[in-house]
Amino acid sequence: MSISKLSDCYELANGRKIPCIGFGTWQSENGTEAYNAVMSALKNGYRHIDTATAYGNEDSVGSAISDFLKESGLKREEIFLTTKLWNKDHGYENTKKAIDASLKSLKVDYLDLYLIHWPNPLAFRDCWKETNAESWRAMEEACDEGKIRSIGLSNFWEHHIDELLKTARIKPVVNQLKICPGITQKSLCDYSKSLGMLIEGYSPMGTGAIFSNEFMRSLAQKYGRSIAQICIRWSFQTGCVPLPKSVTEERIIENSKIFDFEIAPADCEKIANLQDTGIRPNRNPDEAEF
């Protein structure tokens, strides 16, 4: 499959199409900041927007998408929109209400992708297997009703996936994981892929600390690119869908320019094994205090 521009798509296991790079909105403040960031992304070719109930910006994200569609004349089907079930909303009835609330906030009739954000929330730690199964059943019913087109997971480790699959009628098509220099989660990615899931990589640049890393600086100079572009291109070359985030139009545009160069395999391996990046270690979902 030839992927050479933002709007090019991968095919999910259920036959749906997903654009190869998404635009992340975590830490984009609801209101003008999130609205302008999403509008800039859409105007500059992004067709895949990723948000979550926990981000608190679904209203602004939805307004930007709605206004862009009106201005551009594009159809809703040309935008791929993802949001996520937050931890307090696990369980069958809670999930049904959460889906409807997200649809309302985002001002859309359907979601392209809906994910369980975390597998083992603190509030449900004693019954996470049951509440995940109940949430998944509600998500499956929302698929049947046309409210959601695809469903998937986020931050699920192997044992969480195995438990969910014991009762799932519709298989997850995505596992969204933290993928950035020094954090590859390779065995989990391989396991998820073996079950038919596409990997989405959030926080491809990790944290701001990566921009002062000497090795990444040397690669940026070697390839004549920004460190951000190196991070996103590396994530893309690992076979996942990167979800870069910015609120600055110049950087939003820059982050999309990763299709006209390739990082050598040896350099990709060094990025994967990079240490002392200043990036926060990957969080254990069974120990997260939220």
Steps between C-alpha positions, in 0.01 A plus 500: 500500500642838399453769765624837382271770641292588806170383354631157395340225705561163656223243504377387839409138565132583453561651156473863609767749392713703742729786390867422557574791734266641759493840667516473878322742732614395847580809711337728242284722717127506428403824332704706259819293531350162412265650241778683315737202517247260348393754240863557401559126474196446280581795276851362452398152394451295816191280475536304823422671832558332836341622823360352821239582761782536753663774293205727574501647149243298305277806465770710333626212289146436378441868424819518293405191300146629444618843387770355276250273325271797437782715365669231291197323363652165597278222629505368855623165362826667398598566862603213728409585860608311812402550863535287811309367799630651822569304815199611705263391225582128491210256515207438268261785585777751563657423164171541313458844658863592432469414130190715463666785691803489270282499190320807632819684600668422169186594303510188284261216422767232527856438619752337269687343791421467870760368743506388862759749621651295786434135589520507879373826656554552869125520568445155345825329598319215677274427203682626190441182301124521545470874439715481184274223370191707583643811335594299194146360473364855503752598232401202286135602525594854399666350193181311423304825532734693267632730771852358472675351197803339667596418856836445662729528798753735650777412745387137514771247586487135398304374801240776462453408134468130580227563755304726266513248216335237721165678461546734202266452206671769291879486505702817575664649192744738673726511803619855565829501693778734602763467226795739502882494498614241754146367553390249236288246694605260227370174649162659576484651151583164345236326711235758414583474130477120516139545611418729209549836668667804348732688735453871555791678665420791729758750628742427212726777628472390859564823685685820433816341635551312175574827322822545696620141451837507328447187293164623371663833419765319299235307306308818427815650357583183305159485330441874480181475702364612834521270801120483496504379140760236589282375787185486288671340202660239727161421653350474152777264389430269794165430334276692735277805452672798670284755681712818521357798687569872473306823541731701271408505133861510382578183696173335403605540136860397569385183678317386187808523275639153565429316175795614288783346701583172671703424811764230456431171684810541718384843612149368565647235730700762689187711548312197629772425754563860602548556873515806724247681282328676787173342384282369782513118512202312366220485759385163635120503450451270799672747731389836362336707773200618301 
